[in-house]
Amino acid sequence: MAACWVQGKEKRCSRIRQLCFHPAIMLGRRLLQSRQSSSLSTIAKALARSNSTAATTAPAAASNPLAAQAPNYPTTWSANQQPRPLGQSNPRFEQTAMETQPAPLSAMQLISEEPIRLVDGRKAVCDGGDGPLGHPKIYINLDQTGPRSCGYCGLRFQQNHHAH
């Protein structure tokens, strides 16, 4: 049994100290934890500053060839996306074998390989598929020449020239 100090009196708890839920004990634990975490964070910051030169030269020294973003798409598709080896250089991927990680196909490339759907009218309807697998039904105006894509799924529709 551990002793708990509550309101100036010693009280014997039947539980161990870690499971004691007296407000005074919990407040004391929070203060101790915040002091420990703040001291740990200052130590970590100091270590990061002292090792910052070594950390910045390590990725430059490693000669990783640029891998394709996806097996079917060679470059990044967003302005804020990092190339594949650089995007996985943070501590989360330190002890991860990247060869065993999945490399999914790029949806942009798969949609571009999808044929353009010819529509006889002036408007196309796209719902992205059946039921819960699709998206809200939208109507696409096909008055302008050339294919028009769905804003949700990227499927392309074009007015059939014989339907003019």
Short mmCIF file of C-alpha atoms in Angstrom, two decimals:
data_model
loop_
_atom_site.label_atom_id
_atom_site.label_comp_id
_atom_site.label_asym_id
_atom_site.label_seq_id
_atom_site.Cartn_x
_atom_site.Cartn_y
_atom_site.Cartn_z
CA MET A 1 0.00 0.00 0.00
CA ALA A 2 1.20 3.47 -0.85
CA ALA A 3 0.60 6.60 1.17
CA CYS A 4 -1.41 9.46 -0.39
CA TRP A 5 -1.40 12.96 1.04
CA VAL A 6 -4.86 14.48 0.72
CA GLN A 7 -5.78 17.73 2.48
CA GLY A 8 -2.83 17.53 4.84
CA LYS A 9 -3.70 14.06 6.16
CA GLU A 10 -2.03 10.81 5.36
CA LYS A 11 -4.47 8.31 3.88
CA ARG A 12 -3.64 4.74 3.04
CA CYS A 13 -4.93 3.74 -0.40
CA SER A 14 -5.74 0.17 -1.19
CA ARG A 15 -4.60 0.87 -4.77
CA ILE A 16 -1.06 1.41 -5.91
CA ARG A 17 0.04 5.01 -6.31
CA GLN A 18 -0.24 5.05 -10.10
CA LEU A 19 -3.96 4.27 -9.92
CA CYS A 20 -4.79 6.82 -7.21
CA PHE A 21 -7.28 9.38 -8.55
CA HIS A 22 -7.25 12.03 -5.84
CA PRO A 23 -7.30 15.54 -7.40
CA ALA A 24 -4.24 16.68 -5.45
CA ILE A 25 -2.22 13.66 -6.55
CA MET A 26 -3.30 14.02 -10.18
CA LEU A 27 -2.37 17.71 -10.20
CA GLY A 28 1.04 16.91 -8.75
CA ARG A 29 1.62 14.24 -11.38
CA ARG A 30 0.67 16.64 -14.16
CA LEU A 31 3.13 19.21 -12.85
CA LEU A 32 5.89 16.60 -12.69
CA GLN A 33 5.11 15.35 -16.18
CA SER A 34 5.09 18.86 -17.64
CA ARG A 35 8.45 19.61 -16.00
CA GLN A 36 9.91 16.36 -17.29
CA SER A 37 8.55 16.85 -20.81
CA SER A 38 9.76 20.47 -20.95
CA SER A 39 13.23 19.45 -19.83
CA LEU A 40 13.23 16.61 -22.35
CA SER A 41 12.13 18.96 -25.12
CA THR A 42 14.92 21.43 -24.29
CA ILE A 43 17.46 18.59 -24.38
CA ALA A 44 16.07 17.39 -27.71
CA LYS A 45 16.24 20.91 -29.14
CA ALA A 46 19.85 21.29 -28.00
CA LEU A 47 20.78 17.95 -29.56
CA ALA A 48 19.02 18.91 -32.78
CA ARG A 49 20.97 22.18 -32.94
CA SER A 50 24.29 20.45 -32.29
CA ASN A 51 23.59 17.72 -34.86
CA SER A 52 21.95 19.98 -37.44
CA THR A 53 25.04 20.13 -39.65
CA ALA A 54 25.41 16.35 -39.63
CA ALA A 55 21.70 15.88 -40.34
CA THR A 56 21.69 18.22 -43.32
CA THR A 57 24.75 16.64 -44.94
CA ALA A 58 23.58 13.03 -44.51
CA PRO A 59 20.81 13.08 -47.18
CA ALA A 60 23.09 14.91 -49.60
CA ALA A 61 25.81 12.33 -49.14
CA ALA A 62 23.46 9.42 -49.73
CA SER A 63 23.09 8.96 -53.46
CA ASN A 64 19.50 7.78 -53.83
CA PRO A 65 18.36 7.71 -57.43
CA LEU A 66 15.01 9.38 -57.90
CA ALA A 67 12.35 6.70 -58.00
CA ALA A 68 9.14 7.12 -59.93
CA GLN A 69 6.22 8.43 -57.90
CA ALA A 70 4.10 5.50 -59.04
CA PRO A 71 4.84 2.55 -61.32
CA ASN A 72 2.77 4.20 -64.06
CA TYR A 73 3.56 7.92 -63.46
CA PRO A 74 7.13 9.28 -63.44
CA THR A 75 6.89 12.69 -61.70
CA THR A 76 5.04 14.44 -58.89
CA TRP A 77 1.48 15.57 -59.65
CA SER A 78 1.13 18.32 -57.06
CA ALA A 79 3.17 21.46 -56.43
CA ASN A 80 3.62 20.69 -52.73
CA GLN A 81 4.42 16.99 -53.17
CA GLN A 82 7.98 15.89 -52.55
CA PRO A 83 9.66 13.39 -54.88
CA ARG A 84 9.45 9.79 -53.65
CA PRO A 85 12.83 9.36 -51.86
CA LEU A 86 12.65 12.82 -50.23
CA GLY A 87 9.08 12.42 -49.00
CA GLN A 88 10.06 9.38 -46.96
CA SER A 89 13.11 10.80 -45.23
CA ASN A 90 11.43 11.89 -42.01
CA PRO A 91 11.85 9.93 -38.74
CA ARG A 92 8.66 7.96 -39.33
CA PHE A 93 10.41 5.99 -42.07
CA GLU A 94 13.82 5.55 -40.38
CA GLN A 95 13.78 1.77 -39.98
CA THR A 96 11.42 0.97 -42.83
CA ALA A 97 12.47 -1.04 -45.86
CA MET A 98 10.96 1.03 -48.64
CA GLU A 99 11.27 -1.85 -51.11
CA THR A 100 8.57 -3.72 -49.19
CA GLN A 101 6.16 -0.77 -49.00
CA PRO A 102 3.24 -0.62 -51.45
CA ALA A 103 3.62 1.51 -54.56
CA PRO A 104 0.05 2.05 -55.81
CA LEU A 105 -0.70 3.04 -59.36
CA SER A 106 -1.40 6.70 -60.07
CA ALA A 107 -5.12 7.39 -60.48
CA MET A 108 -4.32 10.26 -62.86
CA GLN A 109 -2.65 7.91 -65.30
CA LEU A 110 -5.43 5.33 -64.99
CA ILE A 111 -8.11 7.96 -65.72
CA SER A 112 -6.18 9.31 -68.71
CA GLU A 113 -6.15 5.78 -70.18
CA GLU A 114 -9.96 5.59 -69.82
CA PRO A 115 -11.64 6.24 -73.20
CA ILE A 116 -13.70 9.38 -73.79
CA ARG A 117 -17.42 8.66 -73.56
CA LEU A 118 -19.41 9.99 -76.51
CA VAL A 119 -22.83 11.41 -75.63
CA ASP A 120 -25.66 12.09 -78.11
CA GLY A 121 -27.12 15.07 -76.23
CA ARG A 122 -25.76 18.42 -75.07
CA LYS A 123 -25.32 17.34 -71.47
CA ALA A 124 -23.71 14.31 -69.88
CA VAL A 125 -24.65 12.77 -66.55
CA CYS A 126 -21.98 11.30 -64.29
CA ASP A 127 -22.59 9.59 -60.96
CA GLY A 128 -19.24 7.82 -60.68
CA GLY A 129 -20.67 4.31 -60.49
CA ASP A 130 -23.37 2.35 -58.77
CA GLY A 131 -24.73 3.32 -55.37
CA PRO A 132 -22.30 3.98 -52.53
CA LEU A 133 -19.25 3.47 -54.75
CA GLY A 134 -20.04 6.55 -56.82
CA HIS A 135 -20.34 10.28 -56.15
CA PRO A 136 -23.22 12.78 -56.33
CA LYS A 137 -24.87 12.94 -59.73
CA ILE A 138 -23.69 15.93 -61.78
CA TYR A 139 -24.59 17.24 -65.20
CA ILE A 140 -21.78 18.27 -67.53
CA ASN A 141 -22.44 20.86 -70.27
CA LEU A 142 -20.99 19.68 -73.59
CA ASP A 143 -21.73 22.81 -75.69
CA GLN A 144 -18.03 23.67 -76.00
CA THR A 145 -15.92 21.59 -78.35
CA GLY A 146 -13.59 18.94 -77.00
CA PRO A 147 -13.88 16.56 -74.08
CA ARG A 148 -15.14 17.77 -70.68
CA SER A 149 -14.17 15.95 -67.49
CA CYS A 150 -16.16 15.19 -64.36
CA GLY A 151 -14.99 17.23 -61.39
CA TYR A 152 -15.30 14.27 -59.01
CA CYS A 153 -13.88 11.26 -60.80
CA GLY A 154 -12.16 12.72 -63.88
CA LEU A 155 -14.07 10.69 -66.48
CA ARG A 156 -14.22 12.54 -69.80
CA PHE A 157 -17.32 13.11 -71.90
CA GLN A 158 -17.68 14.58 -75.39
CA GLN A 159 -20.66 15.33 -77.58
CA ASN A 160 -21.05 12.92 -80.49
CA HIS A 161 -20.48 14.90 -83.72
CA HIS A 162 -23.39 13.14 -85.45
CA ALA A 163 -25.81 14.40 -82.78
CA HIS A 164 -25.36 18.12 -83.60
#
